[in-house]
Amino acid sequence: MQFEITPPLLNKKLSTTFDVNSITGCFFPFWRNFCFFFVFLVLAFSVFSVSARAQITCPRPMFSDPSNPTERDVLLKLYCDTGGPTKWRTKTNWGSSSVDSTWHGVTVNDGEVTKLELNSNGLTGPIPAELGNLTSLIELDLDNNNLTGAIPAELGNLTNLMELLLDNNQLSGTIPDFIRLTSLKGLYLNNQKLHLNSNNGLTGTIPVKHLPTSLTQLHLASNKLSGGIPNFSNFTSLEKLNLSLNKLSGEIPVGNLPTSLTQLDLSDNELTGKIPNFSRLTNLQWLLLGYNMLEDKIPDFSSLTKLTWLHLQGNKLDGEISVEHLPTSLQYLYLHENGLTGKIREEFGMLTNLLHLYLNENNLTGEIPSQLSRLNQLQHLYLHENGLTGKIPKEFGMLTKLTWLDLSNNALSGKIPEELASLTSLQYLYLHENDLTGEIREELGMLTNLLELRLNDNMLTGKIPKEFGMLTNLRLLYLHGHQLSGEIPMELGMLTKLWELRLNDNMLTGTIPKELGNLSSVEYLYLHHNMLSGTIPEELVDLSRLPRLYLSNH
């Protein structure tokens, strides 16, 4: 029997052959298995040796013709210049004698490289200018790496390119001239790692004259681009425009924006003036203008019947909220951190598609309308830090999809409605810093998905419900600043995921339950300013690792 070794990485046969029967002793059955095992080892070693010889040794060899490098030359330069041997997460088959689609992230069609997809692969250093020689590329995806330096102007030679993705790197400099890329549909230059290094980020103004009007998506977020928003009116196919987290200034020139837009994100800039009339942009689905310096009242958006996201938070908007100016198509409405006044109107109950409603940190007054209970798709309801009064509507028990309810920092009064126990999807319930009275409802122990429960700084009385021991997913439990009495329920020792427990500043009596020693995840335990007695349980002493442990009485 003969074995012929043909290495998978080389189209060439090794000269060595092995005749099993010629090996002394292999005629005997006792030795035959040994001989086969020996041959297997030789085969494996030979393939490994060839594979090892095929690996790239950096620094790379010189190009065979520097003026006209081959595609393999270009790829090997990319490999060596961006830390391929030591930094790349995956480098399968890089370095074989010819480039094909078995190279990780490489697609070859008709003998030419058409796609290079090395996203999230640990590339470091500058982008080699030689990539501009891969003229058959239709997609270049290097996003989510650690690439630095300027974007090479030579990428403007990739005239067949349809997608250029350089997101989530640490690039700097200005945006080069891409006007020749007339096939380009998507340009992604977001720099999400800007916050890690203030020296990163693209600078200068947006060079609209250097960008192809064929674009359908333009993403330039998280850079240091400055100046005004340029004229995009010739970009008649542009659907998604993301200029957020830059230093753009001036007013919003809505007349310079194409009607083809479906998503517009101008948030986190330095834009000023009033919010203009967007009624001509009838295709808009997302309009994000948050965290600028826009002022005056909320304009009429009712004609934008496709709008699902409206973010106006963190501006200087004032006046009352005219619900009739909001399209019923809205799913995400963010109006928080402004200076809005007046009442929350009953008409909000007509926006039945809402998933998120953020009205917090304004100057809203009056009672919370029970009509909000009609928003049966609602997942987040943020009304905190206003001047709201009256009772918590018991009808809120109908909002069974709520995961986050924050009514804190208002002047709400009355009892906690037992109907809130129906909100079994709740993960965060914040009712703190109000004027709530009465006992803590034991029914709240049914909210077993709760991660955080904050009821502190009200005027609640009575005992801590032992049913809270069923809230085994809790991480935070704040019950401090009340007039709670009775003993600390030993059932709280079942909350093994709890990392902060605050029961201080009440009128709790009795001994500290030894079961609190089971709170193996707890980091902050506040029991001070009560009327506790007895000795500190030995089990609690074992929690001496706690950075915060307060046990003192009044």
mmCIF file of N, CA, C and O in Angstrom, residues 498-502 519-526 528 540-551:
data_model
loop_
_atom_site.group_PDB
_atom_site.id
_atom_site.type_symbol
_atom_site.label_atom_id
_atom_site.label_comp_id
_atom_site.label_asym_id
_atom_site.label_seq_id
_atom_site.Cartn_x
_atom_site.Cartn_y
_atom_site.Cartn_z
ATOM 1 N N LEU A 498 -29.067 40.251 45.299
ATOM 2 C CA LEU A 498 -29.096 41.640 45.763
ATOM 3 C C LEU A 498 -27.688 42.149 46.007
ATOM 4 O O LEU A 498 -26.891 41.484 46.671
ATOM 5 N N TRP A 499 -27.381 43.343 45.449
ATOM 6 C CA TRP A 499 -26.081 43.916 45.768
ATOM 7 C C TRP A 499 -26.198 45.250 46.511
ATOM 8 O O TRP A 499 -25.207 45.816 46.943
ATOM 9 N N GLU A 500 -27.452 45.726 46.715
ATOM 10 C CA GLU A 500 -27.622 46.909 47.562
ATOM 11 C C GLU A 500 -28.974 46.825 48.256
ATOM 12 O O GLU A 500 -30.016 46.689 47.601
ATOM 13 N N LEU A 501 -28.962 46.925 49.587
ATOM 14 C CA LEU A 501 -30.174 46.880 50.399
ATOM 15 C C LEU A 501 -30.148 48.062 51.353
ATOM 16 O O LEU A 501 -29.233 48.206 52.173
ATOM 17 N N ARG A 502 -31.166 48.910 51.251
ATOM 18 C CA ARG A 502 -31.254 50.096 52.103
ATOM 19 C C ARG A 502 -32.575 50.070 52.873
ATOM 20 O O ARG A 502 -33.646 50.244 52.286
ATOM 21 N N LEU A 519 -26.863 36.821 51.867
ATOM 22 C CA LEU A 519 -26.804 37.758 50.741
ATOM 23 C C LEU A 519 -25.373 37.846 50.228
ATOM 24 O O LEU A 519 -24.662 38.831 50.432
ATOM 25 N N SER A 520 -24.967 36.806 49.553
ATOM 26 C CA SER A 520 -23.562 36.672 49.138
ATOM 27 C C SER A 520 -23.145 37.689 48.088
ATOM 28 O O SER A 520 -21.955 37.915 47.888
ATOM 29 N N SER A 521 -24.117 38.309 47.393
ATOM 30 C CA SER A 521 -23.778 39.293 46.351
ATOM 31 C C SER A 521 -23.826 40.718 46.875
ATOM 32 O O SER A 521 -23.457 41.651 46.149
ATOM 33 N N VAL A 522 -24.292 40.917 48.088
ATOM 34 C CA VAL A 522 -24.519 42.273 48.575
ATOM 35 C C VAL A 522 -23.198 43.016 48.767
ATOM 36 O O VAL A 522 -22.197 42.448 49.218
ATOM 37 N N GLU A 523 -23.183 44.276 48.382
ATOM 38 C CA GLU A 523 -22.020 45.141 48.545
ATOM 39 C C GLU A 523 -22.315 46.328 49.451
ATOM 40 O O GLU A 523 -21.406 46.888 50.060
ATOM 41 N N TYR A 524 -23.575 46.733 49.492
ATOM 42 C CA TYR A 524 -23.970 47.881 50.293
ATOM 43 C C TYR A 524 -25.169 47.487 51.144
ATOM 44 O O TYR A 524 -26.225 47.145 50.608
ATOM 45 N N LEU A 525 -25.012 47.539 52.449
ATOM 46 C CA LEU A 525 -26.074 47.151 53.366
ATOM 47 C C LEU A 525 -26.257 48.281 54.381
ATOM 48 O O LEU A 525 -25.369 48.567 55.181
ATOM 49 N N TYR A 526 -27.421 48.922 54.332
ATOM 50 C CA TYR A 526 -27.714 50.067 55.178
ATOM 51 C C TYR A 526 -28.887 49.723 56.102
ATOM 52 O O TYR A 526 -30.030 49.610 55.654
ATOM 53 N N HIS A 528 -28.903 51.383 59.339
ATOM 54 C CA HIS A 528 -28.741 52.360 60.408
ATOM 55 C C HIS A 528 -29.987 53.231 60.586
ATOM 56 O O HIS A 528 -30.874 53.256 59.745
ATOM 57 N N LEU A 540 -23.580 37.614 59.729
ATOM 58 C CA LEU A 540 -23.398 38.930 59.107
ATOM 59 C C LEU A 540 -21.957 39.389 59.214
ATOM 60 O O LEU A 540 -21.457 40.114 58.356
ATOM 61 N N VAL A 541 -21.274 38.955 60.263
ATOM 62 C CA VAL A 541 -19.864 39.308 60.421
ATOM 63 C C VAL A 541 -19.059 38.775 59.246
ATOM 64 O O VAL A 541 -18.071 39.373 58.816
ATOM 65 N N ASP A 542 -19.499 37.636 58.695
ATOM 66 C CA ASP A 542 -18.794 37.061 57.541
ATOM 67 C C ASP A 542 -18.880 37.952 56.320
ATOM 68 O O ASP A 542 -18.190 37.731 55.330
ATOM 69 N N LEU A 543 -19.757 38.947 56.360
ATOM 70 C CA LEU A 543 -19.871 39.884 55.243
ATOM 71 C C LEU A 543 -18.960 41.095 55.453
ATOM 72 O O LEU A 543 -19.230 42.185 54.964
ATOM 73 N N SER A 544 -17.888 40.902 56.188
ATOM 74 C CA SER A 544 -16.977 42.010 56.481
ATOM 75 C C SER A 544 -16.298 42.564 55.233
ATOM 76 O O SER A 544 -15.704 43.633 55.273
ATOM 77 N N ARG A 545 -16.412 41.820 54.132
ATOM 78 C CA ARG A 545 -15.835 42.309 52.869
ATOM 79 C C ARG A 545 -16.593 43.521 52.334
ATOM 80 O O ARG A 545 -16.143 44.189 51.402
ATOM 81 N N LEU A 546 -17.783 43.804 52.887
ATOM 82 C CA LEU A 546 -18.624 44.870 52.358
ATOM 83 C C LEU A 546 -17.905 46.215 52.398
ATOM 84 O O LEU A 546 -17.370 46.611 53.444
ATOM 85 N N PRO A 547 -17.904 46.965 51.295
ATOM 86 C CA PRO A 547 -17.331 48.308 51.341
ATOM 87 C C PRO A 547 -18.206 49.281 52.136
ATOM 88 O O PRO A 547 -17.728 50.276 52.631
ATOM 89 N N ARG A 548 -19.526 48.978 52.234
ATOM 90 C CA ARG A 548 -20.440 49.828 52.993
ATOM 91 C C ARG A 548 -21.327 48.946 53.870
ATOM 92 O O ARG A 548 -22.115 48.160 53.367
ATOM 93 N N LEU A 549 -21.204 49.081 55.169
ATOM 94 C CA LEU A 549 -22.045 48.359 56.110
ATOM 95 C C LEU A 549 -22.370 49.311 57.249
ATOM 96 O O LEU A 549 -21.500 49.698 58.028
ATOM 97 N N TYR A 550 -23.640 49.734 57.330
ATOM 98 C CA TYR A 550 -24.076 50.700 58.331
ATOM 99 C C TYR A 550 -25.102 50.037 59.237
ATOM 100 O O TYR A 550 -26.178 49.623 58.782
ATOM 101 N N LEU A 551 -24.786 49.935 60.528
ATOM 102 C CA LEU A 551 -25.649 49.264 61.479
ATOM 103 C C LEU A 551 -26.023 50.148 62.661
ATOM 104 O O LEU A 551 -26.743 49.705 63.558
#
